[in-house]
Amino acid sequence: MAKLLLLHAPQVVFSSSRSLVSVTTALYRRPLLLNSSFTSSDSHSSSHIVPRLRSRRLSARAFDDSPASSAELEKDQQEQPRDGVEEYPTGEMVYEDRNAWESIVVKFRMLFAYPWQRVRKGSVLTMTLRGQVISDQLKSRFTSGLSLPQISENLVKAAYDPRIAGVYLHIEPLSCGWGKVEEIRRHVLDFKKSGKFIVGYINICGLKEYYLGCACSELYAPPSAYSFLYGLTVQASFLGGVFEKVGIEPQVQRIGKYKSAGDQLARKSISEENYEMLSVLLDNIYANWLDGVSDSTGKKREDVESFINQGVYEIEKLKEEGLIKDIRYDDEVISMLKERLGVEKDKKLPTVDYKKYSGVKKSTLGLSGGRDQIAIIRAGGSISRVKGPLSTPGSSIVAEQLIEKIRSVRENKKYKAAVIRIDSPGGDALASDLMWREIKLLAETKPVIASMSDVAASGGYYMAMAANTIVAENLTLTGSIGVVTARFTLAKLYEKIGFNKETISRGKYAELLGAEERPFKPEEAELFGKSAQHAYQLFRNKAALSRSMPVDKMEEVAQGRVWTGKDAHSRGLVDALGGLSRAIAIAKQKANIPLDKKVTLVEVSRPSTSLPDILSGIGSSVIGVDRTLKGLLDELTVSEGVQARMDGIMFQQIGRDSLASPIIDLLKDYLSSLR
C-alpha cells in the first residue's frame, strides 16, 4: 500500500502528511449536544456550581468490535434509560489554612529535606512561560522546557509552602493552545486564594499573553513593550492551486459537508460550510477572551471590546485604561518586590526558579495524597500504531505503548479510577480504535474520565468517547467526526520532470492505491468512495452509541465538524467543562471516594529513561534539529492506513508560532526553484 499524505498545520490543530504518491486520509471530526442546566449545591466545605447532565449507560454492543447497523444501534439506545441526571463536582480548589500541628509537621519535614529541596524563607518563585515549551507531557531530567503538569504543580505547592512569599511570572509569547492557557490561568487564580502575591511581567502583549497576565494580582510591562491586542483571525489553507502548478491532481472523496480537509486538497478557496464552522470557532474563542478579561479587570465586556477595536499599540494606553498596573522595567519590579518583602536595597531578592522548585516533593509540604490511588494516563501528540525509528520521546501517541499502560492500570487493583488526559488531533484510525477498545475494557472495571486539553479531535475524540465521562476546557477543539479520503494523481508532474512509471498488476483493484501515474477508473472510484463511507459510518455509529444518541441525531453534528468544548458540551459530546482538577474530582465521585478525602495521583505515563530516549532528548535540545525536517521524517515513518485526523486550521494569535506543514514547505521550495 502506498504511503499516506497527511497535511500538517499549526499547533492548534494538526493534520498529517505522508508521501506525495498516493493518499488515503480519513479525518474524523464533529460533535453533538445534550441540554444542561446549572444548579448550585454545597459539597463539603465549599460551594459548587454543578452541571446537571444526562447520565449515559452503554449497552454490551459498545464493547463489540463488530460493525453495528443503524437499526441495531437504534434498538440498543431505545433500551437505555435517558431521563436520569447526574451531578458533577467542580473540582475547584478550596484553600484551607493549616492548623498548628500540620504546620509543625511541615516545618519538621522541611528541616530534614534534601539540600536540593531546601528553599530560603521569604523566597519568590520565578517562572518564565514562553513558546512551544508548554507541553501536556511530563518532563524528565534529561529534557528541556516547561510542562503543564509541572507548572500546575508548582503553583499548588507554592500556595501552601510557608517559605514562598509570592510568585513572579514572566510571560513571553505563547504558542500553546487555548486549552492549556485556560488551565494555567485557572491555577493562577487558585494560587491567589492563598493570599500571596503573584506578579506578572509581560514584554510582548498578545491576546494569549494578556489573557494569562491579567489573571495575576498585578501586571507590569516595560515602556518599550509591544502591544498586539488587535483581535483574532483564523486561516484555512488551500493547496488546489499549488497542486495544479506542480502537476498533482487530488482525487478527493468527501463525506460530510464540513469536510474541510478535502477542501484543502482540492479547492482554491473556502467553502460556505468551512467558513461557517471556522466563524463559530472564532466567535467562541473571542467571546471567551472578552469575558475572561472583563472578569479579571472589572471592566465591562463592551468596554474591553471597544478598546480592542481602537487598534491600540502604545503600552501607555493599557496603563491609562487600567489594563496593566504600571510601566516598569524588570529591575524596577524586582526593587519593588524587595521593598515589599523588607529586603535591603543592596541585597539580592531571594528567589527560587521553576526548575529547582520542581524538585521539591509534595510530601515535604504535606500535600501528599491518601491511600486511594487514581491513575493519570497522558496521551499527547499524533496517533500512530507503532513507534517509528525517528520518533522522539513524548512527541506522539504510540498505540502499542499506551495500550500496555492502560492494561497495567486495568490489571492493578490498587487504582480506584483512571483519568486519561488527551491532547491529540488524531492520527491512525486503526490505532485509535485499538486504544478505544482498551479504554472501554478499562471502563468496565473502574471509572475512567477523559480530560481534554488543547485538542481532542478525530482520533483524539475517538479515544475519549470510550470513557465513562468526558471533561473538556471551554476552548478545547474537539469532535471532528468524519472522513475524507484522497489519492493523488501525479501524471502531469511526472510529465513535467520526464519521469515514467509502468505498473504490472494482478487483481481488478490491485492498482487502487498504487498507480498514481493515472486517474481512477470508474470502478476504482466507486470502491474508493464506498470504503470511505464505510469508515465514516463505523466512527459515527460508535460515537452515537457511546453518547447514547440516535444515529440520525449524531449525524446532525458529525459530518466532519470541529467544535469548541463549550459547544460540544451543549450538544452532548462532552459531559462537563473544566480542567484536570475537575476530571479528578469526578473520578473520585465515580469511585465513591469522598470529595474532601485526599487521593494519590499516580502518573502512569512518565518519560522513558532508556538510553536511546535520553540521547534523543539531549540531541534534540543540544543540536536543535530542524523542526520541519524532523516533522517530515516522523510523518514518513508512520504506519499506513486510514487516518482519523483533524484537518489543519491556523489561528493567528491563538497559536502565533505556526508549525507549517512539511509538505507545504517542500512545495514552496519546489516552486521557488522554478523561478
Short mmCIF file of N, CA and C in Angstrom, two decimals, residues 24-26 28 67 251-255 483-486 508-509 512-513 520-540 642:
data_model
loop_
_atom_site.label_atom_id
_atom_site.label_comp_id
_atom_site.label_asym_id
_atom_site.label_seq_id
_atom_site.Cartn_x
_atom_site.Cartn_y
_atom_site.Cartn_z
N THR A 24 -4.51 7.98 1.45
CA THR A 24 -5.82 7.65 1.98
C THR A 24 -5.90 8.33 3.32
N THR A 25 -6.59 9.44 3.40
CA THR A 25 -6.68 10.20 4.63
C THR A 25 -8.12 10.22 5.10
N ALA A 26 -8.36 9.77 6.30
CA ALA A 26 -9.72 9.83 6.83
C ALA A 26 -9.70 10.73 8.03
N TYR A 28 -11.64 12.33 11.09
CA TYR A 28 -12.83 12.17 11.90
C TYR A 28 -13.04 13.45 12.68
N PRO A 67 -19.05 -4.32 13.36
CA PRO A 67 -19.84 -3.16 12.95
C PRO A 67 -21.30 -3.33 13.34
N GLN A 251 -7.61 13.47 -6.03
CA GLN A 251 -8.92 12.85 -6.24
C GLN A 251 -9.51 12.60 -4.87
N VAL A 252 -10.42 13.51 -4.48
CA VAL A 252 -10.92 13.56 -3.11
C VAL A 252 -12.32 12.99 -3.03
N GLN A 253 -12.57 12.14 -2.05
CA GLN A 253 -13.90 11.61 -1.77
C GLN A 253 -14.37 12.24 -0.46
N ARG A 254 -15.29 13.22 -0.55
CA ARG A 254 -15.80 13.91 0.63
C ARG A 254 -17.00 13.19 1.19
N ILE A 255 -17.03 13.07 2.52
CA ILE A 255 -18.21 12.57 3.21
C ILE A 255 -18.47 13.53 4.36
N VAL A 483 -14.97 11.70 7.72
CA VAL A 483 -13.95 11.02 6.93
C VAL A 483 -13.76 11.71 5.59
N VAL A 484 -12.53 11.81 5.16
CA VAL A 484 -12.23 12.21 3.79
C VAL A 484 -11.09 11.34 3.30
N THR A 485 -11.21 10.82 2.12
CA THR A 485 -10.14 10.02 1.54
C THR A 485 -9.65 10.72 0.28
N ALA A 486 -8.38 10.60 0.02
CA ALA A 486 -7.82 11.28 -1.15
C ALA A 486 -6.68 10.47 -1.73
N LYS A 508 -8.39 -7.06 -9.95
CA LYS A 508 -9.14 -5.94 -10.52
C LYS A 508 -8.82 -4.61 -9.85
N TYR A 509 -8.61 -4.63 -8.51
CA TYR A 509 -8.40 -3.38 -7.79
C TYR A 509 -6.98 -3.26 -7.23
N LEU A 512 -5.49 0.28 -7.06
CA LEU A 512 -6.33 1.31 -6.46
C LEU A 512 -5.50 2.40 -5.80
N LEU A 513 -4.50 2.02 -5.02
CA LEU A 513 -3.67 2.99 -4.31
C LEU A 513 -2.25 3.04 -4.84
N PHE A 520 -8.25 7.50 -11.37
CA PHE A 520 -9.05 6.32 -11.09
C PHE A 520 -9.83 5.87 -12.32
N LYS A 521 -10.01 4.57 -12.45
CA LYS A 521 -11.01 4.03 -13.36
C LYS A 521 -12.36 4.15 -12.65
N PRO A 522 -13.48 4.16 -13.38
CA PRO A 522 -14.80 4.33 -12.75
C PRO A 522 -15.05 3.34 -11.62
N GLU A 523 -14.73 2.07 -11.83
CA GLU A 523 -14.98 1.08 -10.78
C GLU A 523 -14.07 1.29 -9.57
N GLU A 524 -12.86 1.81 -9.80
CA GLU A 524 -11.95 2.11 -8.69
C GLU A 524 -12.47 3.29 -7.87
N ALA A 525 -12.97 4.32 -8.57
CA ALA A 525 -13.52 5.48 -7.88
C ALA A 525 -14.72 5.07 -7.02
N GLU A 526 -15.54 4.17 -7.53
CA GLU A 526 -16.71 3.71 -6.78
C GLU A 526 -16.28 2.97 -5.51
N LEU A 527 -15.31 2.08 -5.62
CA LEU A 527 -14.82 1.34 -4.47
C LEU A 527 -14.17 2.28 -3.45
N PHE A 528 -13.42 3.24 -3.96
CA PHE A 528 -12.75 4.21 -3.10
C PHE A 528 -13.78 4.97 -2.26
N GLY A 529 -14.87 5.38 -2.91
CA GLY A 529 -15.93 6.11 -2.20
C GLY A 529 -16.64 5.24 -1.18
N LYS A 530 -16.90 3.98 -1.55
CA LYS A 530 -17.59 3.08 -0.62
C LYS A 530 -16.75 2.81 0.62
N SER A 531 -15.45 2.65 0.44
CA SER A 531 -14.59 2.38 1.59
C SER A 531 -14.56 3.57 2.54
N ALA A 532 -14.59 4.79 1.98
CA ALA A 532 -14.62 5.98 2.81
C ALA A 532 -15.94 6.07 3.58
N GLN A 533 -17.04 5.78 2.89
CA GLN A 533 -18.34 5.82 3.53
C GLN A 533 -18.42 4.80 4.66
N HIS A 534 -17.85 3.64 4.44
CA HIS A 534 -17.84 2.59 5.47
C HIS A 534 -17.06 3.05 6.70
N ALA A 535 -15.89 3.63 6.48
CA ALA A 535 -15.08 4.11 7.61
C ALA A 535 -15.82 5.18 8.40
N TYR A 536 -16.51 6.07 7.69
CA TYR A 536 -17.26 7.13 8.36
C TYR A 536 -18.40 6.56 9.20
N GLN A 537 -19.12 5.61 8.63
CA GLN A 537 -20.25 5.03 9.35
C GLN A 537 -19.81 4.31 10.62
N LEU A 538 -18.68 3.63 10.56
CA LEU A 538 -18.17 2.94 11.74
C LEU A 538 -17.90 3.93 12.87
N PHE A 539 -17.25 5.03 12.52
CA PHE A 539 -16.92 6.03 13.53
C PHE A 539 -18.18 6.72 14.05
N ARG A 540 -19.03 7.16 13.13
CA ARG A 540 -20.25 7.86 13.53
C ARG A 540 -21.14 6.99 14.40
N VAL A 642 -5.92 4.09 7.11
CA VAL A 642 -6.86 5.20 7.20
C VAL A 642 -6.51 6.07 8.41
#
